[in-house]
PDB file of C-alpha atoms in Angstrom:
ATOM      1  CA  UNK I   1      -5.855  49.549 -29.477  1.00 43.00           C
ATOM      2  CA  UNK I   2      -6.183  46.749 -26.801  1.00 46.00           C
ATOM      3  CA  UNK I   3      -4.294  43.323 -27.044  1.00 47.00           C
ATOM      4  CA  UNK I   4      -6.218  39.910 -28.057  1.00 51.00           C
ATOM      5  CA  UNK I   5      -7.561  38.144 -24.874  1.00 53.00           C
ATOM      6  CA  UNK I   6      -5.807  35.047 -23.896  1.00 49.00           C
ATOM      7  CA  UNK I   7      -7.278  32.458 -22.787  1.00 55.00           C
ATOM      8  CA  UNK I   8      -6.898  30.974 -19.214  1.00 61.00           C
ATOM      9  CA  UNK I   9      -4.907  27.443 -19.924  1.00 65.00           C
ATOM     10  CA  UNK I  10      -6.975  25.686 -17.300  1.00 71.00           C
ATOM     11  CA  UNK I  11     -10.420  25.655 -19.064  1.00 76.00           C
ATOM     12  CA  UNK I  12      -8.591  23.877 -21.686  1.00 83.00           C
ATOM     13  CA  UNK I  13     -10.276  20.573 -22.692  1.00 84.00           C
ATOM     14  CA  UNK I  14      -7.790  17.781 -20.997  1.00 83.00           C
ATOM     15  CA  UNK I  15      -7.220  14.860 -23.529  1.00 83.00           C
ATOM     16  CA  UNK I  16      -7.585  11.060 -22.679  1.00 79.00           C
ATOM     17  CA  UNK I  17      -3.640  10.944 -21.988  1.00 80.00           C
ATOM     18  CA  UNK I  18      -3.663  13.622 -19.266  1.00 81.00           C
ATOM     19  CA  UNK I  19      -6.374  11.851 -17.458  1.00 83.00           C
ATOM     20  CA  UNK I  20      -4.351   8.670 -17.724  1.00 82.00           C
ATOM     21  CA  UNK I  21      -1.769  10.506 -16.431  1.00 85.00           C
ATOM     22  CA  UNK I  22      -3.831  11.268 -13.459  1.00 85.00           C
ATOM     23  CA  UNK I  23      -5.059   8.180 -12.620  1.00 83.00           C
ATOM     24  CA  UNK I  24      -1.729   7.000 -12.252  1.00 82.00           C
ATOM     25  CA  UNK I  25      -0.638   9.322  -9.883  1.00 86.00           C
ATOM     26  CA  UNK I  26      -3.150   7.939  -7.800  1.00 83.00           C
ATOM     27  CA  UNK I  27      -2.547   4.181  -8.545  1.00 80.00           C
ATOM     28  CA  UNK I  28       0.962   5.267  -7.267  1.00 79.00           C
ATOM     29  CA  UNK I  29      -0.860   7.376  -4.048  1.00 80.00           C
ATOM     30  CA  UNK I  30      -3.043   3.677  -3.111  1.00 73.00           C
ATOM     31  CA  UNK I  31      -0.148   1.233  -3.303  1.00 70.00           C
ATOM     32  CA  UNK I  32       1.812   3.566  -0.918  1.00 73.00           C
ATOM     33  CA  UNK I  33      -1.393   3.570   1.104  1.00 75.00           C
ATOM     34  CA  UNK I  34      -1.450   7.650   0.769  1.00 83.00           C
ATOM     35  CA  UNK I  35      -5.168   6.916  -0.452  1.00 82.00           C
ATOM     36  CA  UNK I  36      -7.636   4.281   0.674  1.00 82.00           C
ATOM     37  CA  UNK I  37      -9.922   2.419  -1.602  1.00 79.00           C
ATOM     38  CA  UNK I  38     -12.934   4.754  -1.048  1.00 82.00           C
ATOM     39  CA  UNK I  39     -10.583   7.783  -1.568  1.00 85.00           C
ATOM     40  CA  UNK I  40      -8.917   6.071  -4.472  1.00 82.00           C
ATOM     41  CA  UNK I  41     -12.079   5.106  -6.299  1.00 83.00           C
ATOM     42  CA  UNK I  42     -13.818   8.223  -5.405  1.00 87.00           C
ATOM     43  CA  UNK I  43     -10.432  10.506  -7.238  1.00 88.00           C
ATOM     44  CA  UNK I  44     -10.945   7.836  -9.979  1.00 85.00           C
ATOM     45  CA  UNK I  45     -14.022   8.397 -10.778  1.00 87.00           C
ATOM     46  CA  UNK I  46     -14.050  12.621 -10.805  1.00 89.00           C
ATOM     47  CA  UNK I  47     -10.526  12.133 -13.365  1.00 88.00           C
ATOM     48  CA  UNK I  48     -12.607  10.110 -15.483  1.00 87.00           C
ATOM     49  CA  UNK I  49     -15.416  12.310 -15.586  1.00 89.00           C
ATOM     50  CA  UNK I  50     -13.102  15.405 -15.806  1.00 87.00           C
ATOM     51  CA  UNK I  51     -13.152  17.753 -18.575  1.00 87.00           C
ATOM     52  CA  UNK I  52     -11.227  20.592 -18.018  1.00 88.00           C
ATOM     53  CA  UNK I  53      -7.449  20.935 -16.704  1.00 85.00           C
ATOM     54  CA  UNK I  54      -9.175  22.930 -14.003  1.00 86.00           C
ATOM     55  CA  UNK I  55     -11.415  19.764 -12.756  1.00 88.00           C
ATOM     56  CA  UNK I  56      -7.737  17.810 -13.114  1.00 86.00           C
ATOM     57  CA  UNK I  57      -5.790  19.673 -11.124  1.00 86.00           C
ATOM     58  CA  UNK I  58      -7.466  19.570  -7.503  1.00 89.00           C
ATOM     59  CA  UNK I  59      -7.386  15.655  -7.987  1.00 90.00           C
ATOM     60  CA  UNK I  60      -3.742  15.151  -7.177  1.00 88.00           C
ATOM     61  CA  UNK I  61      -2.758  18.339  -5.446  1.00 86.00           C
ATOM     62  CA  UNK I  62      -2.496  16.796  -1.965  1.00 85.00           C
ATOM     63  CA  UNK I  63      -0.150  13.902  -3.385  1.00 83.00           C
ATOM     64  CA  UNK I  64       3.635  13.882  -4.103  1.00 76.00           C
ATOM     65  CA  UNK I  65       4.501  12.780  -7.864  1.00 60.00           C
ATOM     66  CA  UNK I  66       6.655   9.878  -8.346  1.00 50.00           C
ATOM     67  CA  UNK I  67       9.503  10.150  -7.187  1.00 42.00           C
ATOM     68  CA  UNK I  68       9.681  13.400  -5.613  1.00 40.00           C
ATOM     69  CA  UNK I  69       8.372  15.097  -2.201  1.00 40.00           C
ATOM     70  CA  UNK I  70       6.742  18.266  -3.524  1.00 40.00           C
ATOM     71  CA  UNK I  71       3.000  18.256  -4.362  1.00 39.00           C
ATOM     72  CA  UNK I  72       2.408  18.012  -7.902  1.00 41.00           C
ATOM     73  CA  UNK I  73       0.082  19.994  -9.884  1.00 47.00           C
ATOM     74  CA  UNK I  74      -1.005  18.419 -13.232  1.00 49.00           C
ATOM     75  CA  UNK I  75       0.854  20.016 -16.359  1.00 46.00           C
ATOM     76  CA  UNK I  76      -1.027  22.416 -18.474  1.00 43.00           C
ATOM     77  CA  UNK I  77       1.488  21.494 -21.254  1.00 44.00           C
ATOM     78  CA  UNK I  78       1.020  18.822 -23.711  1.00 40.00           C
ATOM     79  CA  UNK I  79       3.649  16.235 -22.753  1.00 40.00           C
ATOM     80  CA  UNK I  80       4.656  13.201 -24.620  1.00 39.00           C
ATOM     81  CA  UNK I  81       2.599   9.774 -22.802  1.00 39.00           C
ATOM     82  CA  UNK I  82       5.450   8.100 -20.855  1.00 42.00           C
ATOM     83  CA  UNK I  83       6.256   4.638 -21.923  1.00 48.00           C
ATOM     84  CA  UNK I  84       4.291   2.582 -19.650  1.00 55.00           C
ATOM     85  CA  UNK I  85       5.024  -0.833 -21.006  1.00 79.00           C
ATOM     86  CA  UNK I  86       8.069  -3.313 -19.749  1.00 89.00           C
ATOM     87  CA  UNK I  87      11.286  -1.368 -21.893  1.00 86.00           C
ATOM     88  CA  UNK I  88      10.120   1.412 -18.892  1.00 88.00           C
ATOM     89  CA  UNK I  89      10.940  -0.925 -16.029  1.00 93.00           C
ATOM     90  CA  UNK I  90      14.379  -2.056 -17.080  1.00 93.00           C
ATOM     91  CA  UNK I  91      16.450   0.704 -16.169  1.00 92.00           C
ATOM     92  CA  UNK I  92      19.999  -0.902 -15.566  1.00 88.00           C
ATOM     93  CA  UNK I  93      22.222  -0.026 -12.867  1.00 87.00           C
ATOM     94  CA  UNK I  94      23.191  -1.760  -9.959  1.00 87.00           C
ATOM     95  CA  UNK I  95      19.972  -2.136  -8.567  1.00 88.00           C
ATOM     96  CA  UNK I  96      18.647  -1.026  -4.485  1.00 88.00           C
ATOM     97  CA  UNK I  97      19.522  -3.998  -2.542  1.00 88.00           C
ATOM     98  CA  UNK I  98      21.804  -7.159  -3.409  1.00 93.00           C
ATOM     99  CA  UNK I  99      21.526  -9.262  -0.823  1.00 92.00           C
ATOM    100  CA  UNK I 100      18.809 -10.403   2.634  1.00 93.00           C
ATOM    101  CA  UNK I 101      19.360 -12.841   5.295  1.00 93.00           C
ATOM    102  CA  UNK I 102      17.079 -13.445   7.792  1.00 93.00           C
ATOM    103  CA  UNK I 103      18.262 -15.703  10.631  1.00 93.00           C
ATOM    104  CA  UNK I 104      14.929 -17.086  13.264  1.00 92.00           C
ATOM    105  CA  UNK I 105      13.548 -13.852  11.626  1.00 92.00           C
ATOM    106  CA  UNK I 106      12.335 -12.058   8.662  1.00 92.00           C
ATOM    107  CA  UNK I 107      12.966  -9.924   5.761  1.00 94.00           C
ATOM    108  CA  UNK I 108      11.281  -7.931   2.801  1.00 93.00           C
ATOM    109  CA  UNK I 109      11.422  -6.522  -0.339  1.00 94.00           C
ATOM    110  CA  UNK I 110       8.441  -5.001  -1.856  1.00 91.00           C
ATOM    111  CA  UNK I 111       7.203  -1.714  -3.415  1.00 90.00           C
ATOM    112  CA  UNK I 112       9.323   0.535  -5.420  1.00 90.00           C
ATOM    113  CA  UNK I 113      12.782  -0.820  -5.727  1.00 93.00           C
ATOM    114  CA  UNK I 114      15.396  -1.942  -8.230  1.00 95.00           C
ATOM    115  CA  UNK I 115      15.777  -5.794  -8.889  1.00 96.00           C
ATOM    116  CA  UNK I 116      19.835  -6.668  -9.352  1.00 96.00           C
ATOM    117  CA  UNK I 117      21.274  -8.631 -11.976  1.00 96.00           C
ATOM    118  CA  UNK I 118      22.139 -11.424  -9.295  1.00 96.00           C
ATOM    119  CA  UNK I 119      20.251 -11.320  -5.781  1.00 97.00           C
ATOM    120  CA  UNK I 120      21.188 -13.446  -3.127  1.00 96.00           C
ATOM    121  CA  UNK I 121      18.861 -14.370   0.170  1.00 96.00           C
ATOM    122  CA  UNK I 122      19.398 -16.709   3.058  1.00 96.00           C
ATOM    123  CA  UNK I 123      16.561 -17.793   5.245  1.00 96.00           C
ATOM    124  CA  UNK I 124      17.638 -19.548   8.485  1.00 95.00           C
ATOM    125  CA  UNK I 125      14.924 -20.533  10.870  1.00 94.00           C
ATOM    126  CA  UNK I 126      13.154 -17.585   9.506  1.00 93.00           C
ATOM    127  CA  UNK I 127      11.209 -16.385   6.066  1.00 94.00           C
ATOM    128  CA  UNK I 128      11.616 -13.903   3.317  1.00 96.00           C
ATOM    129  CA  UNK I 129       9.172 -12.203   0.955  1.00 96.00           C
ATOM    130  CA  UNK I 130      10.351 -10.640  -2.224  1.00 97.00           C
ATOM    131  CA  UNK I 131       7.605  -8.774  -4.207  1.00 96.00           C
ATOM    132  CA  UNK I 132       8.518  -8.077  -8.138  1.00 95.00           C
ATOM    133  CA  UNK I 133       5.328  -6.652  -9.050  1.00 94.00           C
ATOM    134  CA  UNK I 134       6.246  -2.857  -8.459  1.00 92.00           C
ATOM    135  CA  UNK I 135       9.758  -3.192  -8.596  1.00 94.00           C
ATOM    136  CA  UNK I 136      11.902  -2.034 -11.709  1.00 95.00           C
ATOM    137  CA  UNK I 137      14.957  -4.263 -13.285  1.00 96.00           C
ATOM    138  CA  UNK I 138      18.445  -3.685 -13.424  1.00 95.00           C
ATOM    139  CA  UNK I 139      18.335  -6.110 -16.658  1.00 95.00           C
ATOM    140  CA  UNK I 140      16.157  -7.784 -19.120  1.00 95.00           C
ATOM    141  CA  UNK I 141      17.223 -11.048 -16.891  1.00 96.00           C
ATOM    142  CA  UNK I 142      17.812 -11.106 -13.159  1.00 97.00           C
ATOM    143  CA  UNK I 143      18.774 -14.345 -10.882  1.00 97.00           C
ATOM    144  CA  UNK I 144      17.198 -14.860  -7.428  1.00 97.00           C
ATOM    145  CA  UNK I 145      19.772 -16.960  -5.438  1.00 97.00           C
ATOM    146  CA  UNK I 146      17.824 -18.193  -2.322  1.00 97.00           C
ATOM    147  CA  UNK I 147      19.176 -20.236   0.607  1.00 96.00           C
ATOM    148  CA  UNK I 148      16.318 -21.651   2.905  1.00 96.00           C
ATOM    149  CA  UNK I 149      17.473 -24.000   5.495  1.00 95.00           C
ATOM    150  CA  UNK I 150      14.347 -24.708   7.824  1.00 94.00           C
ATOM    151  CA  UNK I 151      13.008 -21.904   6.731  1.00 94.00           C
ATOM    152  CA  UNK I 152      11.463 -20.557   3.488  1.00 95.00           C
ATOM    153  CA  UNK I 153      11.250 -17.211   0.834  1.00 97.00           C
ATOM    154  CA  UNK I 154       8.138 -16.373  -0.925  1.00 97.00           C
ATOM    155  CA  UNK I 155       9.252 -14.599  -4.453  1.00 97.00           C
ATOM    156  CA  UNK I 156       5.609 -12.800  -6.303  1.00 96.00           C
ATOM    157  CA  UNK I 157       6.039 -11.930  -9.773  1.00 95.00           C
ATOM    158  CA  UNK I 158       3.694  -9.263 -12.166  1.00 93.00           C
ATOM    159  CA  UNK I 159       1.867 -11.023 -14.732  1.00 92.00           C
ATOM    160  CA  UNK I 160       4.218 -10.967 -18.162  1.00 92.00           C
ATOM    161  CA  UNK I 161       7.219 -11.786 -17.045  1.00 94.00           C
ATOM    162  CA  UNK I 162       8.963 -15.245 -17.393  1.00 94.00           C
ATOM    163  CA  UNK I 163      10.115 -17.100 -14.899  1.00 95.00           C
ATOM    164  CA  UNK I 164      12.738 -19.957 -14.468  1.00 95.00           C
ATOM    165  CA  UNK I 165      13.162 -22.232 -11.574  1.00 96.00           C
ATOM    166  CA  UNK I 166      16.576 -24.213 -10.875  1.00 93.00           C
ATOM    167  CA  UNK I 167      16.513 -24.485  -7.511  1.00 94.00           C
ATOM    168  CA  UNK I 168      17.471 -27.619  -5.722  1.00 94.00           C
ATOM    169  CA  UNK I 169      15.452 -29.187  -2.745  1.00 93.00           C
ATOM    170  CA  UNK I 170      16.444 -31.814   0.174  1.00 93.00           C
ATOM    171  CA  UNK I 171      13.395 -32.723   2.283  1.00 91.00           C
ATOM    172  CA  UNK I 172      12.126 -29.795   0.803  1.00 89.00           C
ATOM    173  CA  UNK I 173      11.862 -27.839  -2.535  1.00 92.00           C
ATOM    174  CA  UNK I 174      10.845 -24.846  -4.975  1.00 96.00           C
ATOM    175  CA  UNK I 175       7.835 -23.918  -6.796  1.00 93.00           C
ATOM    176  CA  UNK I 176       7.660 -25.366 -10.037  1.00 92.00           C
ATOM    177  CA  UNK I 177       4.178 -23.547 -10.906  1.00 91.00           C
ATOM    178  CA  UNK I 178       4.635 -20.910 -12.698  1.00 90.00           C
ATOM    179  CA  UNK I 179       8.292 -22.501 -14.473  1.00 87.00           C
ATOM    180  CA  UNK I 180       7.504 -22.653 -18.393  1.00 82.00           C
ATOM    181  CA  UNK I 181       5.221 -20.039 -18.713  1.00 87.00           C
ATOM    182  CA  UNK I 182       5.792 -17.947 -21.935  1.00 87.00           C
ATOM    183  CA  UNK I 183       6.394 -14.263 -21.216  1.00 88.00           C
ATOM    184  CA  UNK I 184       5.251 -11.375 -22.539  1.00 91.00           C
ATOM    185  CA  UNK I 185       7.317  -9.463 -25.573  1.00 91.00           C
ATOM    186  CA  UNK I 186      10.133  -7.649 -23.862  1.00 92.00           C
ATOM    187  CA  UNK I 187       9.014  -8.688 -19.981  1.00 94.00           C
ATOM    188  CA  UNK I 188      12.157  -9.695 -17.992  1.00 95.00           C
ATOM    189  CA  UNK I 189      13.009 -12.645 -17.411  1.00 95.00           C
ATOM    190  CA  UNK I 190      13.517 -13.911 -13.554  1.00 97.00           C
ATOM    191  CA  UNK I 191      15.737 -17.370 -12.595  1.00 97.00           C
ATOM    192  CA  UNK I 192      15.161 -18.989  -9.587  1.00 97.00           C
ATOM    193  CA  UNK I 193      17.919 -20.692  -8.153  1.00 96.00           C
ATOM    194  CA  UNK I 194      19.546 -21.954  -4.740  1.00 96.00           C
ATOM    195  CA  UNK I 195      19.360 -24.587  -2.523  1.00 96.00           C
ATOM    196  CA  UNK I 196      16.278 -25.860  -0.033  1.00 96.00           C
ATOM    197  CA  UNK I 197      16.630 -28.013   2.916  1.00 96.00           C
ATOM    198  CA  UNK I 198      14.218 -28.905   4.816  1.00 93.00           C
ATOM    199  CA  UNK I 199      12.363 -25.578   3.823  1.00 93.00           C
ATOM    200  CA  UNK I 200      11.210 -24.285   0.438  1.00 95.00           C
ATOM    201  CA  UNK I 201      10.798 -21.777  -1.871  1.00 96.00           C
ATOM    202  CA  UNK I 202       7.294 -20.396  -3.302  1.00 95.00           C
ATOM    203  CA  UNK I 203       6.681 -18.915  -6.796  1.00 95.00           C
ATOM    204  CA  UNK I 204       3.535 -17.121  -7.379  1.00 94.00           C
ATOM    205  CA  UNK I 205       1.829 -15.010  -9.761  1.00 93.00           C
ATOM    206  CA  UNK I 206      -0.083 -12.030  -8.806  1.00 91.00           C
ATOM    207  CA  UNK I 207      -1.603  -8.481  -9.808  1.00 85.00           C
ATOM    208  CA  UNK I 208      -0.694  -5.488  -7.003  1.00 77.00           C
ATOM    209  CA  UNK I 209      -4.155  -4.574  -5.141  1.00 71.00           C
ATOM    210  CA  UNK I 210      -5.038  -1.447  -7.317  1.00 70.00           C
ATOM    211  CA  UNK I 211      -4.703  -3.411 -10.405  1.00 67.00           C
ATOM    212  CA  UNK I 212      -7.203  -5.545  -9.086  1.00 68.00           C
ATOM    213  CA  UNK I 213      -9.018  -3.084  -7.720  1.00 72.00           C
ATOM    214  CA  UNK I 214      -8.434  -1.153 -11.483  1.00 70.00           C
ATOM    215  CA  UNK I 215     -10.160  -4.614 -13.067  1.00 66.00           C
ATOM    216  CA  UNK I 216     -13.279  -4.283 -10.661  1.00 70.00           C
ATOM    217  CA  UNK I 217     -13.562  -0.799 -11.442  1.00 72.00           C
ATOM    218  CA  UNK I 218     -13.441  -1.689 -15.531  1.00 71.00           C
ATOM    219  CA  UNK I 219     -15.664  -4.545 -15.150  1.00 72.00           C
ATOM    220  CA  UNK I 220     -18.135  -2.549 -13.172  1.00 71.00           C
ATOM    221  CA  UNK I 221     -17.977   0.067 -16.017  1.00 71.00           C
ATOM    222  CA  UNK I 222     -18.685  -2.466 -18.534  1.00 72.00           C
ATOM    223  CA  UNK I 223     -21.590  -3.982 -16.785  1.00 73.00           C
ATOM    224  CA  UNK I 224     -23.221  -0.969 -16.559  1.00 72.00           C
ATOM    225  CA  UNK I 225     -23.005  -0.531 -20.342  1.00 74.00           C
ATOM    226  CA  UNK I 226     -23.989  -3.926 -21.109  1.00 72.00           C
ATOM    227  CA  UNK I 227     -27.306  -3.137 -18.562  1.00 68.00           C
ATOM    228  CA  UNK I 228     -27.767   0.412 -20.301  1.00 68.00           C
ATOM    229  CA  UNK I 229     -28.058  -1.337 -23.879  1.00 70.00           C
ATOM    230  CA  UNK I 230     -30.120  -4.166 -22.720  1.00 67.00           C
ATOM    231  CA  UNK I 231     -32.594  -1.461 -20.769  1.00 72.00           C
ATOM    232  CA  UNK I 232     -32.440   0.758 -24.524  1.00 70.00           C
ATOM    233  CA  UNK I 233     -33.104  -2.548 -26.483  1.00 70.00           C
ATOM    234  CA  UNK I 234     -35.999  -3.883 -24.015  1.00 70.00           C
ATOM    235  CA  UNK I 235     -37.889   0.124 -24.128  1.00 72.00           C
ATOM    236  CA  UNK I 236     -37.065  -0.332 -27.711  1.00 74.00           C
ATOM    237  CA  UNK I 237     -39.567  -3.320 -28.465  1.00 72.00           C
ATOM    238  CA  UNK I 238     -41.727  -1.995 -25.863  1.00 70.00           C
ATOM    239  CA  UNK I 239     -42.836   0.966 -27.933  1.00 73.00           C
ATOM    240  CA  UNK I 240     -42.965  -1.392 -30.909  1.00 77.00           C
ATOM    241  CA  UNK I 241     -45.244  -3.385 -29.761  1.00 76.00           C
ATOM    242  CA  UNK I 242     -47.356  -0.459 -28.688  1.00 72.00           C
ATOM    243  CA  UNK I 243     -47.250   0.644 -32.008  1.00 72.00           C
ATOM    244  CA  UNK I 244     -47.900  -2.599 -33.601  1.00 69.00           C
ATOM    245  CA  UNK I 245     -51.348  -2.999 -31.307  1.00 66.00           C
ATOM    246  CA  UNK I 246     -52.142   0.585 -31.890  1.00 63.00           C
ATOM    247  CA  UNK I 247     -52.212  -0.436 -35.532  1.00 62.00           C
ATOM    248  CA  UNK I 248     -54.116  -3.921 -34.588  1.00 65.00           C
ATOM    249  CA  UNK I 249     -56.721  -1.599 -32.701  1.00 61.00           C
ATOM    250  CA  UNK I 250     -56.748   0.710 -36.380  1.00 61.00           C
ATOM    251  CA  UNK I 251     -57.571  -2.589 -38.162  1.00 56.00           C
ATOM    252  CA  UNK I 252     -61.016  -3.443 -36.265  1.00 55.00           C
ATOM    253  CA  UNK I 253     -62.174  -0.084 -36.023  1.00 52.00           C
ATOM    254  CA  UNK I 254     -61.044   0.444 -32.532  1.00 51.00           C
ATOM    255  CA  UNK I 255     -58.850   3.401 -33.281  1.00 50.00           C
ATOM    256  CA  UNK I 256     -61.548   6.098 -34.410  1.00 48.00           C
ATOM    257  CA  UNK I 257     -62.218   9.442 -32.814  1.00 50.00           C
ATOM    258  CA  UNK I 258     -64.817   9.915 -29.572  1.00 51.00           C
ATOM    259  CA  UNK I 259     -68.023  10.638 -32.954  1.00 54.00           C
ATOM    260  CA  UNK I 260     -67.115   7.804 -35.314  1.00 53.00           C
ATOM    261  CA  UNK I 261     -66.704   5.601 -32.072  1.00 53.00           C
ATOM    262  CA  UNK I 262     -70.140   6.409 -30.972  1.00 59.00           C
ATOM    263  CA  UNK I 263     -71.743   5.786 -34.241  1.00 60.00           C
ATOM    264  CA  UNK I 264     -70.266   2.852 -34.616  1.00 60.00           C
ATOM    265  CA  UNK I 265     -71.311   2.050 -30.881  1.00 61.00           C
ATOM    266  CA  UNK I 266     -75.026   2.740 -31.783  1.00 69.00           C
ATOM    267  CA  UNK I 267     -74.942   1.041 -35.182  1.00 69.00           C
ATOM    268  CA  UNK I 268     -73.754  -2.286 -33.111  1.00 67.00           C
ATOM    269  CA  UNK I 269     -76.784  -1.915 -30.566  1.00 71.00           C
ATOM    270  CA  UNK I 270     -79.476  -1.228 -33.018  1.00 72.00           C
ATOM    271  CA  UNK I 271     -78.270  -4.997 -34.911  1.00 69.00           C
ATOM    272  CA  UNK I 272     -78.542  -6.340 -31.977  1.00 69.00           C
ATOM    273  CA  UNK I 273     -82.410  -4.727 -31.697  1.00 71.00           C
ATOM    274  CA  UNK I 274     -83.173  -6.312 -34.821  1.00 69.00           C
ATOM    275  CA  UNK I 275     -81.747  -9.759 -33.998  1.00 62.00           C
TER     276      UNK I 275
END
């Protein structure tokens, strides 16, 4: 009597979730410039077109999940989707960093971190950058307290998320752009505040580089669907219209078989005899 056979988990069919789940890993591997564009949209492509866990899995064995430093391999187990939506970003806590000053120099804060409740920069004679787009929240509304005295801070903020400038400027000023606009349902909320003289402060609005390059890729895809229909449609009425001057040529007799074409042939020559 010999056991059942059990069947090798890896030439399971993946679902749409666990190639998701892929393709984020190496969203994460591009922004961290672990992967360069060709790389990226190369990986991208052979997720997408994946249909086993066993075409998965080489994908994203030479990169580290988030996170943590040992090489992940994708999960053969059927995992709830994690919650990729704004409740996801605001963690709490007391956030990475509280406070920059750059004096006839620079700072930054960008990538991966954790936004405080209250963050305060000074920029004297120098410049800041603070980038929001990857970072995660310590609350559903943080303050950015900026100081630029000759000098200036350039905050960037993810699409979604509200933003509210108080800032106060002498002989120079803050960004009033992107004040106003309505957020998205359960996006933080960032306030600008501080003080500006003779220097400002910028406010701008921008996607990170692989969602942009994520948008290319999509409206690439959809172009090439759009052509694929319009090629079907066109090779569509081309056959019609074969088949509608096949049945033209059936109508005057032009149709018949190699004998009844003759004949008819001969019986138009000897009219013309007669004539």
């Amino acid at each position: 009597m010999t056991d059942d056979a059990v069947p090798d988990r890896s030439d399971l069919r993946a679902s749409d979730a666990d190639r998701e789940r892929v393709a984020e890993v190496l969203r994460d591997a591009v922004a961290e410039g672990r992967l360069d564009m060709a790389e990226f949209e190369e990986r991208l492509e052979q997720t997408y077109a994946a249909r086993t866990y066993r075409e998965l899995a080489p994908i994203t064995r030479d990169l580290p999940a988030r996170g943590v430093a040992a090489p992940p391999v994708v999960s053969l187990q059927k995992e709830p989707s994690r919650d990729g939506g704004w409740a996801g970003r605001i963690v709490g806590g007391e956030g990475s960093s509280t406070w920059a000053v750059a004096v006839m120099s620079g700072f930054q804060r960008k990538g991966r971190w954790t936004v405080p409740r209250r963050f305060t920069c000074v920029a004297f004679w120098g410049g800041g950058e603070i980038d929001l787009r990857e970072a995660d929240f310590s609350a559903g509304e943080v303050e950015i307290n900026c100081f630029a005295v000759m000098g200036g801070v350039q905050i960037t903020v993810p699409p979604g998320v509200e933003v509210v400038v108080r800032g106060i400027g002498v002989m120079g000023g803050f960004d009033q752009r992107e004040s106003g606009v309505v957020g998205e349902p359960g996006a933080p909320r960032v306030v600008v505040s501080g003080f500006a003289f003779w220097g400002g402060v910028g406010v701008e609005r921008k996607m990170t580089r692989a969602a942009r390059r994520q948008e290319r890729l999509d409206r690439k895809a959809a172009r090439r669907e759009l052509h694929a229909s319009f090629r079907d449609d066109v090779q569509e009425a081309h056959r019609r219209m074969l088949e509608g001057h096949k049945d033209l040529l059936r109508g005057h007799g032009l149709g018949l078989g190699p004998e009844e074409g003759r004949g008819r042939r001969e019986e138009r020559r000897e009219r013309r005899r007669e004539e």
